[in-house]
Amino acid sequence: MLHYNERFPYVANYDVIVIGGGHNGLVHAAYLARAGRKVLVLERRHVLGGAAVTEEIFPGFKFSVASYVVSLLRPEIIRELDLPRHGLEILPLDGTFTPMPSGDYLWRVNDHAKTRREIARHSRVDAEAYEEYGKAMVEMGRFVKPILNMTPPDPTSLDPRGLKDLLFLGRRFRDLPDQDKYNQIQLMTMSAVDFLDQWFETDVLKATMSASGIIGTFLGVRSPGTAYVLLHHYMGEIDGAFRSWGLSRGGTGAISDAIGSAAREAGVEIRTEAPVAHIRVKNGAATGVVLESGDTLTANVVSSSLDPRQTFTNMVGDAHLPADFVEDVRRYKYRGSSGKVNLALDGLPNFSCRPGAGTHLRGAISISPSVDYMERAYDDAKYGRFSRRPYIDMVIPSLTDPSVAPPGKHVMSCFVQYAPYHLKEGTWDAQREAFGDTVINAIAEYAPNVRDIILHRQVLTPLDIERTFGLSEGNIFQGELTLEQLFFLRPAPGWARYRTPIRHLYMCGSATHPGGGIMGAPGRNAALRILKETSK
Ligand SMILES: Cc1cc2nc3c(=O)[nH]c(=O)nc-3n(C[C@H](O)[C@H](O)[C@H](O)COP(=O)(O)OP(=O)(O)OC[C@H]3O[C@@H](n4cnc5c(N)ncnc54)[C@H](O)[C@@H]3O)c2cc1C
């Protein structure tokens, strides 16, 4: 059926074509279709989900190949798309276990009293401060939360609606208690470690907590700006429990599948193995796409969930774009710094500091024994090599969700930093297995049996992340979450309102506000914007 819309004086195949079937593209499509638009999603791979995907890499072992835990997914999206009815089930992840070289460990769980007692074993002062810190972060999160659903105002524009939004933000900041104002400014400017130093004295506690500040960035725990990334990871909630993390039953792909099912129910057409080669531009406006197969599809609006390099440099072409925008796209920073090692295991890792298969294995397991360890891991990356002793965040989803591994076997997901996309020497293809060995060795320092229980391993370098998921330079968030690339600067100054210099071409993925993570907010915000700007 062809669609005609008065604002778009030509007949097109679709109202909106969405490029990319990652979770944001799917959220985006679902909202547009629910508002009556005829929507097509085009996904390059055979499977939906982008970086939120589950795949049976080895027979019987299902992996959340890239992203592995969930917290940031916006509750309003879960509600409005009725995702539990479409199969979404989040299983809480209980705490973080950090083994220490001394033979001790730090084990924070969701039970506040228990965690307090555990921290008091290391420092009574910190046990007190932990309570205060938690409250302060919840307040900071509350301040930022409404901003997540906002189309960023353009501070250079005199548009009254933008000015109203700026005023709203100014008022919210003015109404914060003084201490929260200071905290907010500190979070925006300080390093994760400097920020945490103000509260805590226990090295291992600061090291593990600071890890949230470096995820997906090419910065160290002592680099200014990382305190904000810490906050970004605090903004999630599960069933109303603020800053809690969980596993999705069936892996993170089950989240994408639930969103995909809601989208299909709303009428969205989804095509997999349909890579887009070009966005068609005529007289400064997008008119559709050309697939790699050569097929041309027309649409009144094209919306890309890909990052700016993929969207503009590769699919639009610089010739169609203003020179200053081309320069902004070129400058946008990816600098992938993460890798992933997925292990199929014959049993469970046995940590020397807490032997046996206890509940400490059911949460996150963090190889982050000291602040110096974390910073040294970054030192390697700064000079162009992967960390000799990396930071690793592990989960064993098969303990909570047995459906992902054969009986008695397990899957273990190891998120690793640093793995710089640009290596000083050699290539990632040549260094992939050495990187995998380094990760296993780092785990074996604390759980020596790990080498003996590995049945299969999948090693993903930043180059693999780029090749498989189309994430430029392997950046897990479609571009770093650093201050100069956030809010009204994401992805480029003047173009943070999901619109682009090409008329009828929008962006709706993690490269737009409020950024990366399985959050869905960019997809939803961009859909609401398109509906506003193209309503008949
Ligand atoms: C290794 C790793 C670990 C992570 N861990 C976590 C985590 O634990 N928790 C968390 O919240 N977040 C995590 N993230 C981040 C999170 O997964 C991403 O920010 C998020 O999934 C991005 O979603 P998106 O829809 O914006 O983009 P993407 O998932 O990048 O989706 C874009 C889609 O476009 C498709 N595509 C690319 N090129 C084309 C083309 N030419 N034509 C058609 N389609 C195309 C891609 O195949 C992909 O499906 C992780 C990411 C990675 C890579």
PDB file of N, CA, C and O and ligand atoms in Angstrom, residues 19-25 42-45 47 49-52 65-72 245 274-277 292 305-306 315 339-340 415 465 468-471 476-478 508-511 516-518, ligand 1:
ATOM      1  N   ILE A  19      16.467   2.555   9.903  1.00  0.00           N
ATOM      2  CA  ILE A  19      17.669   1.779   9.567  1.00  0.00           C
ATOM      3  C   ILE A  19      18.244   1.207  10.856  1.00  0.00           C
ATOM      4  O   ILE A  19      18.623   1.954  11.759  1.00  0.00           O
ATOM      5  N   GLY A  20      18.288  -0.117  10.934  1.00  0.00           N
ATOM      6  CA  GLY A  20      18.870  -0.786  12.096  1.00  0.00           C
ATOM      7  C   GLY A  20      17.798  -1.338  13.026  1.00  0.00           C
ATOM      8  O   GLY A  20      16.919  -0.600  13.466  1.00  0.00           O
ATOM      9  N   GLY A  21      17.902  -2.636  13.292  1.00  0.00           N
ATOM     10  CA  GLY A  21      16.945  -3.282  14.201  1.00  0.00           C
ATOM     11  C   GLY A  21      17.571  -3.596  15.538  1.00  0.00           C
ATOM     12  O   GLY A  21      17.370  -4.667  16.099  1.00  0.00           O
ATOM     13  N   GLY A  22      18.363  -2.661  16.066  1.00  0.00           N
ATOM     14  CA  GLY A  22      18.809  -2.747  17.459  1.00  0.00           C
ATOM     15  C   GLY A  22      17.629  -2.365  18.351  1.00  0.00           C
ATOM     16  O   GLY A  22      16.548  -2.042  17.848  1.00  0.00           O
ATOM     17  N   HIS A  23      17.841  -2.392  19.660  1.00  0.00           N
ATOM     18  CA  HIS A  23      16.680  -2.162  20.533  1.00  0.00           C
ATOM     19  C   HIS A  23      16.108  -0.755  20.347  1.00  0.00           C
ATOM     20  O   HIS A  23      14.903  -0.564  20.414  1.00  0.00           O
ATOM     21  N   ASN A  24      16.984   0.234  20.066  1.00  0.00           N
ATOM     22  CA  ASN A  24      16.456   1.594  19.871  1.00  0.00           C
ATOM     23  C   ASN A  24      15.647   1.721  18.586  1.00  0.00           C
ATOM     24  O   ASN A  24      14.584   2.360  18.573  1.00  0.00           O
ATOM     25  N   GLY A  25      16.149   1.107  17.508  1.00  0.00           N
ATOM     26  CA  GLY A  25      15.409   1.144  16.245  1.00  0.00           C
ATOM     27  C   GLY A  25      14.031   0.517  16.416  1.00  0.00           C
ATOM     28  O   GLY A  25      13.029   1.006  15.886  1.00  0.00           O
ATOM     29  N   LEU A  42      14.763  -2.001   8.784  1.00  0.00           N
ATOM     30  CA  LEU A  42      15.717  -2.764   7.975  1.00  0.00           C
ATOM     31  C   LEU A  42      16.934  -3.097   8.823  1.00  0.00           C
ATOM     32  O   LEU A  42      17.623  -2.200   9.319  1.00  0.00           O
ATOM     33  N   GLU A  43      17.158  -4.377   9.018  1.00  0.00           N
ATOM     34  CA  GLU A  43      18.292  -4.821   9.844  1.00  0.00           C
ATOM     35  C   GLU A  43      19.276  -5.594   8.974  1.00  0.00           C
ATOM     36  O   GLU A  43      18.896  -6.486   8.224  1.00  0.00           O
ATOM     37  N   ARG A  44      20.550  -5.239   9.148  1.00  0.00           N
ATOM     38  CA  ARG A  44      21.608  -5.857   8.338  1.00  0.00           C
ATOM     39  C   ARG A  44      21.816  -7.343   8.667  1.00  0.00           C
ATOM     40  O   ARG A  44      22.005  -8.171   7.787  1.00  0.00           O
ATOM     41  N   ARG A  45      21.758  -7.679   9.972  1.00  0.00           N
ATOM     42  CA  ARG A  45      22.086  -9.058  10.379  1.00  0.00           C
ATOM     43  C   ARG A  45      20.877  -9.987  10.232  1.00  0.00           C
ATOM     44  O   ARG A  45      19.763  -9.537   9.963  1.00  0.00           O
ATOM     45  N   VAL A  47      19.663 -11.511  12.675  1.00  0.00           N
ATOM     46  CA  VAL A  47      19.007 -11.529  13.977  1.00  0.00           C
ATOM     47  C   VAL A  47      18.790 -10.086  14.441  1.00  0.00           C
ATOM     48  O   VAL A  47      19.598  -9.204  14.148  1.00  0.00           O
ATOM     49  N   GLY A  49      18.305  -6.969  17.313  1.00  0.00           N
ATOM     50  CA  GLY A  49      18.809  -6.625  18.644  1.00  0.00           C
ATOM     51  C   GLY A  49      20.086  -5.804  18.659  1.00  0.00           C
ATOM     52  O   GLY A  49      20.400  -5.178  19.660  1.00  0.00           O
ATOM     53  N   GLY A  50      20.855  -5.826  17.559  1.00  0.00           N
ATOM     54  CA  GLY A  50      22.112  -5.073  17.573  1.00  0.00           C
ATOM     55  C   GLY A  50      22.994  -5.569  18.707  1.00  0.00           C
ATOM     56  O   GLY A  50      23.244  -6.775  18.830  1.00  0.00           O
ATOM     57  N   ALA A  51      23.426  -4.644  19.578  1.00  0.00           N
ATOM     58  CA  ALA A  51      24.297  -5.028  20.694  1.00  0.00           C
ATOM     59  C   ALA A  51      23.510  -5.669  21.834  1.00  0.00           C
ATOM     60  O   ALA A  51      24.105  -6.108  22.813  1.00  0.00           O
ATOM     61  N   ALA A  52      22.180  -5.702  21.735  1.00  0.00           N
ATOM     62  CA  ALA A  52      21.361  -6.405  22.738  1.00  0.00           C
ATOM     63  C   ALA A  52      20.816  -7.660  22.053  1.00  0.00           C
ATOM     64  O   ALA A  52      19.691  -7.675  21.561  1.00  0.00           O
ATOM     65  N   VAL A  65      25.735 -11.888  23.631  1.00  0.00           N
ATOM     66  CA  VAL A  65      27.053 -11.798  22.997  1.00  0.00           C
ATOM     67  C   VAL A  65      27.766 -10.487  23.358  1.00  0.00           C
ATOM     68  O   VAL A  65      28.943 -10.483  23.684  1.00  0.00           O
ATOM     69  N   ALA A  66      27.028  -9.385  23.333  1.00  0.00           N
ATOM     70  CA  ALA A  66      27.639  -8.079  23.654  1.00  0.00           C
ATOM     71  C   ALA A  66      27.116  -7.604  25.011  1.00  0.00           C
ATOM     72  O   ALA A  66      27.656  -7.996  26.046  1.00  0.00           O
ATOM     73  N   SER A  67      26.030  -6.801  25.020  1.00  0.00           N
ATOM     74  CA  SER A  67      25.543  -6.303  26.310  1.00  0.00           C
ATOM     75  C   SER A  67      24.970  -7.468  27.098  1.00  0.00           C
ATOM     76  O   SER A  67      24.414  -8.405  26.529  1.00  0.00           O
ATOM     77  N   TYR A  68      25.117  -7.413  28.410  1.00  0.00           N
ATOM     78  CA  TYR A  68      24.815  -8.612  29.214  1.00  0.00           C
ATOM     79  C   TYR A  68      23.963  -8.325  30.443  1.00  0.00           C
ATOM     80  O   TYR A  68      23.363  -9.236  30.992  1.00  0.00           O
ATOM     81  N   VAL A  69      23.934  -7.091  30.921  1.00  0.00           N
ATOM     82  CA  VAL A  69      23.069  -6.768  32.067  1.00  0.00           C
ATOM     83  C   VAL A  69      22.185  -5.576  31.721  1.00  0.00           C
ATOM     84  O   VAL A  69      22.518  -4.769  30.850  1.00  0.00           O
ATOM     85  N   VAL A  70      21.063  -5.469  32.425  1.00  0.00           N
ATOM     86  CA  VAL A  70      20.108  -4.417  32.089  1.00  0.00           C
ATOM     87  C   VAL A  70      19.687  -3.672  33.350  1.00  0.00           C
ATOM     88  O   VAL A  70      19.571  -4.262  34.417  1.00  0.00           O
ATOM     89  N   SER A  71      19.516  -2.380  33.189  1.00  0.00           N
ATOM     90  CA  SER A  71      19.062  -1.552  34.303  1.00  0.00           C
ATOM     91  C   SER A  71      18.451  -0.263  33.772  1.00  0.00           C
ATOM     92  O   SER A  71      17.496   0.260  34.316  1.00  0.00           O
ATOM     93  N   LEU A  72      19.044   0.201  32.661  1.00  0.00           N
ATOM     94  CA  LEU A  72      18.695   1.548  32.210  1.00  0.00           C
ATOM     95  C   LEU A  72      17.406   1.582  31.394  1.00  0.00           C
ATOM     96  O   LEU A  72      16.872   2.660  31.144  1.00  0.00           O
ATOM     97  N   TRP A 245      20.598  -3.643  38.939  1.00  0.00           N
ATOM     98  CA  TRP A 245      20.881  -4.255  37.647  1.00  0.00           C
ATOM     99  C   TRP A 245      20.299  -5.653  37.611  1.00  0.00           C
ATOM    100  O   TRP A 245      20.140  -6.290  38.656  1.00  0.00           O
ATOM    101  N   ALA A 274      18.843  -7.345   5.561  1.00  0.00           N
ATOM    102  CA  ALA A 274      18.489  -6.291   4.604  1.00  0.00           C
ATOM    103  C   ALA A 274      19.373  -5.067   4.844  1.00  0.00           C
ATOM    104  O   ALA A 274      18.906  -4.024   5.307  1.00  0.00           O
ATOM    105  N   PRO A 275      20.692  -5.201   4.568  1.00  0.00           N
ATOM    106  CA  PRO A 275      21.591  -4.070   4.834  1.00  0.00           C
ATOM    107  C   PRO A 275      21.325  -2.877   3.915  1.00  0.00           C
ATOM    108  O   PRO A 275      21.144  -3.055   2.706  1.00  0.00           O
ATOM    109  N   VAL A 276      21.315  -1.711   4.516  1.00  0.00           N
ATOM    110  CA  VAL A 276      21.124  -0.485   3.739  1.00  0.00           C
ATOM    111  C   VAL A 276      22.488  -0.027   3.239  1.00  0.00           C
ATOM    112  O   VAL A 276      23.459   0.023   4.013  1.00  0.00           O
ATOM    113  N   ALA A 277      22.565   0.316   1.964  1.00  0.00           N
ATOM    114  CA  ALA A 277      23.829   0.798   1.403  1.00  0.00           C
ATOM    115  C   ALA A 277      23.873   2.333   1.410  1.00  0.00           C
ATOM    116  O   ALA A 277      24.886   2.930   1.763  1.00  0.00           O
ATOM    117  N   GLU A 292      21.738  -2.925  -0.058  1.00  0.00           N
ATOM    118  CA  GLU A 292      22.926  -3.494  -0.719  1.00  0.00           C
ATOM    119  C   GLU A 292      22.529  -4.406  -1.867  1.00  0.00           C
ATOM    120  O   GLU A 292      23.276  -4.591  -2.816  1.00  0.00           O
ATOM    121  N   SER A 305      19.225   4.447  13.184  1.00  0.00           N
ATOM    122  CA  SER A 305      19.641   4.129  14.557  1.00  0.00           C
ATOM    123  C   SER A 305      21.132   3.826  14.598  1.00  0.00           C
ATOM    124  O   SER A 305      21.632   3.306  15.593  1.00  0.00           O
ATOM    125  N   LEU A 306      21.840   4.170  13.538  1.00  0.00           N
ATOM    126  CA  LEU A 306      23.285   3.930  13.478  1.00  0.00           C
ATOM    127  C   LEU A 306      24.038   5.164  13.956  1.00  0.00           C
ATOM    128  O   LEU A 306      23.459   6.242  14.078  1.00  0.00           O
ATOM    129  N   MET A 315      26.554   6.546   4.524  1.00  0.00           N
ATOM    130  CA  MET A 315      25.274   6.345   3.828  1.00  0.00           C
ATOM    131  C   MET A 315      24.726   7.582   3.129  1.00  0.00           C
ATOM    132  O   MET A 315      23.909   7.461   2.218  1.00  0.00           O
ATOM    133  N   GLY A 339      36.395  -4.969  25.236  1.00  0.00           N
ATOM    134  CA  GLY A 339      36.288  -6.253  24.552  1.00  0.00           C
ATOM    135  C   GLY A 339      35.378  -7.154  25.354  1.00  0.00           C
ATOM    136  O   GLY A 339      34.902  -6.778  26.426  1.00  0.00           O
ATOM    137  N   LYS A 340      35.141  -8.322  24.829  1.00  0.00           N
ATOM    138  CA  LYS A 340      34.248  -9.242  25.523  1.00  0.00           C
ATOM    139  C   LYS A 340      34.790 -10.655  25.328  1.00  0.00           C
ATOM    140  O   LYS A 340      35.231 -10.997  24.222  1.00  0.00           O
ATOM    141  N   PHE A 415      33.150  -8.923  30.454  1.00  0.00           N
ATOM    142  CA  PHE A 415      33.322  -7.615  29.799  1.00  0.00           C
ATOM    143  C   PHE A 415      34.695  -7.086  30.213  1.00  0.00           C
ATOM    144  O   PHE A 415      35.028  -7.101  31.400  1.00  0.00           O
ATOM    145  N   ILE A 465      33.689  -6.092  17.407  1.00  0.00           N
ATOM    146  CA  ILE A 465      32.451  -5.392  17.789  1.00  0.00           C
ATOM    147  C   ILE A 465      32.027  -4.464  16.644  1.00  0.00           C
ATOM    148  O   ILE A 465      30.849  -4.373  16.300  1.00  0.00           O
ATOM    149  N   THR A 468      30.865  -6.882  13.671  1.00  0.00           N
ATOM    150  CA  THR A 468      29.632  -7.646  13.902  1.00  0.00           C
ATOM    151  C   THR A 468      28.429  -6.739  14.075  1.00  0.00           C
ATOM    152  O   THR A 468      27.356  -7.001  13.529  1.00  0.00           O
ATOM    153  N   PHE A 469      28.585  -5.681  14.877  1.00  0.00           N
ATOM    154  CA  PHE A 469      27.421  -4.878  15.243  1.00  0.00           C
ATOM    155  C   PHE A 469      27.358  -3.540  14.514  1.00  0.00           C
ATOM    156  O   PHE A 469      26.390  -2.789  14.673  1.00  0.00           O
ATOM    157  N   GLY A 470      28.406  -3.230  13.755  1.00  0.00           N
ATOM    158  CA  GLY A 470      28.411  -1.956  13.032  1.00  0.00           C
ATOM    159  C   GLY A 470      28.663  -0.770  13.942  1.00  0.00           C
ATOM    160  O   GLY A 470      28.305   0.363  13.606  1.00  0.00           O
ATOM    161  N   LEU A 471      29.263  -1.022  15.111  1.00  0.00           N
ATOM    162  CA  LEU A 471      29.568   0.074  16.039  1.00  0.00           C
ATOM    163  C   LEU A 471      30.957   0.617  15.697  1.00  0.00           C
ATOM    164  O   LEU A 471      31.960  -0.092  15.880  1.00  0.00           O
ATOM    165  N   ILE A 476      31.050   0.868  22.437  1.00  0.00           N
ATOM    166  CA  ILE A 476      29.828   0.148  22.833  1.00  0.00           C
ATOM    167  C   ILE A 476      28.616   1.064  22.941  1.00  0.00           C
ATOM    168  O   ILE A 476      27.486   0.608  22.945  1.00  0.00           O
ATOM    169  N   PHE A 477      28.849   2.371  23.062  1.00  0.00           N
ATOM    170  CA  PHE A 477      27.739   3.320  23.223  1.00  0.00           C
ATOM    171  C   PHE A 477      27.494   4.166  21.969  1.00  0.00           C
ATOM    172  O   PHE A 477      26.882   5.211  22.039  1.00  0.00           O
ATOM    173  N   GLN A 478      27.970   3.724  20.822  1.00  0.00           N
ATOM    174  CA  GLN A 478      27.893   4.533  19.584  1.00  0.00           C
ATOM    175  C   GLN A 478      28.518   5.912  19.813  1.00  0.00           C
ATOM    176  O   GLN A 478      27.979   6.932  19.391  1.00  0.00           O
ATOM    177  N   CYS A 508      17.990   8.067  15.736  1.00  0.00           N
ATOM    178  CA  CYS A 508      17.199   7.531  16.854  1.00  0.00           C
ATOM    179  C   CYS A 508      17.956   6.499  17.680  1.00  0.00           C
ATOM    180  O   CYS A 508      17.358   5.762  18.452  1.00  0.00           O
ATOM    181  N   GLY A 509      19.298   6.428  17.528  1.00  0.00           N
ATOM    182  CA  GLY A 509      20.054   5.402  18.258  1.00  0.00           C
ATOM    183  C   GLY A 509      20.856   6.002  19.407  1.00  0.00           C
ATOM    184  O   GLY A 509      20.685   7.168  19.784  1.00  0.00           O
ATOM    185  N   SER A 510      21.763   5.176  19.943  1.00  0.00           N
ATOM    186  CA  SER A 510      22.530   5.576  21.129  1.00  0.00           C
ATOM    187  C   SER A 510      23.438   6.780  20.901  1.00  0.00           C
ATOM    188  O   SER A 510      23.939   7.356  21.873  1.00  0.00           O
ATOM    189  N   ALA A 511      23.677   7.138  19.648  1.00  0.00           N
ATOM    190  CA  ALA A 511      24.521   8.310  19.383  1.00  0.00           C
ATOM    191  C   ALA A 511      23.752   9.605  19.625  1.00  0.00           C
ATOM    192  O   ALA A 511      24.300  10.692  19.476  1.00  0.00           O
ATOM    193  N   GLY A 516      24.113   5.773  25.294  1.00  0.00           N
ATOM    194  CA  GLY A 516      24.132   4.323  25.158  1.00  0.00           C
ATOM    195  C   GLY A 516      23.639   3.548  26.353  1.00  0.00           C
ATOM    196  O   GLY A 516      23.256   4.103  27.384  1.00  0.00           O
ATOM    197  N   GLY A 517      23.635   2.244  26.174  1.00  0.00           N
ATOM    198  CA  GLY A 517      23.070   1.338  27.159  1.00  0.00           C
ATOM    199  C   GLY A 517      21.722   0.862  26.645  1.00  0.00           C
ATOM    200  O   GLY A 517      21.129   1.481  25.762  1.00  0.00           O
ATOM    201  N   ILE A 518      21.265  -0.264  27.197  1.00  0.00           N
ATOM    202  CA  ILE A 518      19.946  -0.763  26.791  1.00  0.00           C
ATOM    203  C   ILE A 518      18.929   0.106  27.517  1.00  0.00           C
ATOM    204  O   ILE A 518      18.532  -0.173  28.645  1.00  0.00           O
TER     205      ILE A 518
HETATM  206  C1  LIG B   1      30.367  -5.520  24.289  1.00  0.00           C
HETATM  207  C2  LIG B   1      29.225  -4.648  24.749  1.00  0.00           C
HETATM  208  C3  LIG B   1      28.766  -4.745  26.061  1.00  0.00           C
HETATM  209  C4  LIG B   1      27.729  -3.931  26.494  1.00  0.00           C
HETATM  210  N1  LIG B   1      27.216  -4.113  27.756  1.00  0.00           N
HETATM  211  C5  LIG B   1      26.091  -3.455  28.116  1.00  0.00           C
HETATM  212  C6  LIG B   1      25.386  -3.838  29.281  1.00  0.00           C
HETATM  213  O1  LIG B   1      25.737  -4.814  29.943  1.00  0.00           O
HETATM  214  N2  LIG B   1      24.269  -3.117  29.605  1.00  0.00           N
HETATM  215  C7  LIG B   1      23.818  -2.076  28.852  1.00  0.00           C
HETATM  216  O2  LIG B   1      22.813  -1.445  29.218  1.00  0.00           O
HETATM  217  N3  LIG B   1      24.459  -1.720  27.706  1.00  0.00           N
HETATM  218  C8  LIG B   1      25.556  -2.410  27.317  1.00  0.00           C
HETATM  219  N4  LIG B   1      26.154  -2.137  26.113  1.00  0.00           N
HETATM  220  C9  LIG B   1      25.664  -1.002  25.328  1.00  0.00           C
HETATM  221  C10 LIG B   1      24.361  -1.292  24.643  1.00  0.00           C
HETATM  222  O3  LIG B   1      24.285  -2.625  24.248  1.00  0.00           O
HETATM  223  C11 LIG B   1      24.205  -0.392  23.412  1.00  0.00           C
HETATM  224  O4  LIG B   1      24.387   0.968  23.792  1.00  0.00           O
HETATM  225  C12 LIG B   1      22.829  -0.527  22.795  1.00  0.00           C
HETATM  226  O5  LIG B   1      22.462  -1.890  22.671  1.00  0.00           O
HETATM  227  C13 LIG B   1      22.801   0.166  21.459  1.00  0.00           C
HETATM  228  O6  LIG B   1      21.497   0.060  20.938  1.00  0.00           O
HETATM  229  P1  LIG B   1      21.077   0.839  19.607  1.00  0.00           P
HETATM  230  O7  LIG B   1      19.765   0.281  19.198  1.00  0.00           O
HETATM  231  O8  LIG B   1      21.174   2.302  19.839  1.00  0.00           O
HETATM  232  O9  LIG B   1      22.189   0.488  18.551  1.00  0.00           O
HETATM  233  P2  LIG B   1      22.732  -0.904  18.001  1.00  0.00           P
HETATM  234  O10 LIG B   1      22.494  -1.973  18.984  1.00  0.00           O
HETATM  235  O11 LIG B   1      24.120  -0.601  17.584  1.00  0.00           O
HETATM  236  O12 LIG B   1      21.800  -1.189  16.750  1.00  0.00           O
HETATM  237  C14 LIG B   1      22.070  -0.745  15.464  1.00  0.00           C
HETATM  238  C15 LIG B   1      21.591  -1.818  14.509  1.00  0.00           C
HETATM  239  O13 LIG B   1      21.821  -1.394  13.173  1.00  0.00           O
HETATM  240  C16 LIG B   1      22.230  -2.510  12.409  1.00  0.00           C
HETATM  241  N5  LIG B   1      22.936  -2.037  11.222  1.00  0.00           N
HETATM  242  C17 LIG B   1      24.220  -1.624  11.118  1.00  0.00           C
HETATM  243  N6  LIG B   1      24.488  -1.259   9.849  1.00  0.00           N
HETATM  244  C18 LIG B   1      23.344  -1.444   9.145  1.00  0.00           C
HETATM  245  C19 LIG B   1      22.989  -1.257   7.779  1.00  0.00           C
HETATM  246  N7  LIG B   1      23.874  -0.816   6.881  1.00  0.00           N
HETATM  247  N8  LIG B   1      21.714  -1.552   7.396  1.00  0.00           N
HETATM  248  C20 LIG B   1      20.805  -2.016   8.291  1.00  0.00           C
HETATM  249  N9  LIG B   1      21.104  -2.215   9.588  1.00  0.00           N
HETATM  250  C21 LIG B   1      22.350  -1.935  10.015  1.00  0.00           C
HETATM  251  C22 LIG B   1      23.106  -3.285  13.363  1.00  0.00           C
HETATM  252  O14 LIG B   1      23.262  -4.634  12.949  1.00  0.00           O
HETATM  253  C23 LIG B   1      22.307  -3.146  14.663  1.00  0.00           C
HETATM  254  O15 LIG B   1      21.360  -4.173  14.775  1.00  0.00           O
HETATM  255  C24 LIG B   1      27.160  -2.972  25.625  1.00  0.00           C
HETATM  256  C25 LIG B   1      27.584  -2.909  24.292  1.00  0.00           C
HETATM  257  C26 LIG B   1      28.601  -3.756  23.848  1.00  0.00           C
HETATM  258  C27 LIG B   1      29.031  -3.686  22.409  1.00  0.00           C
END
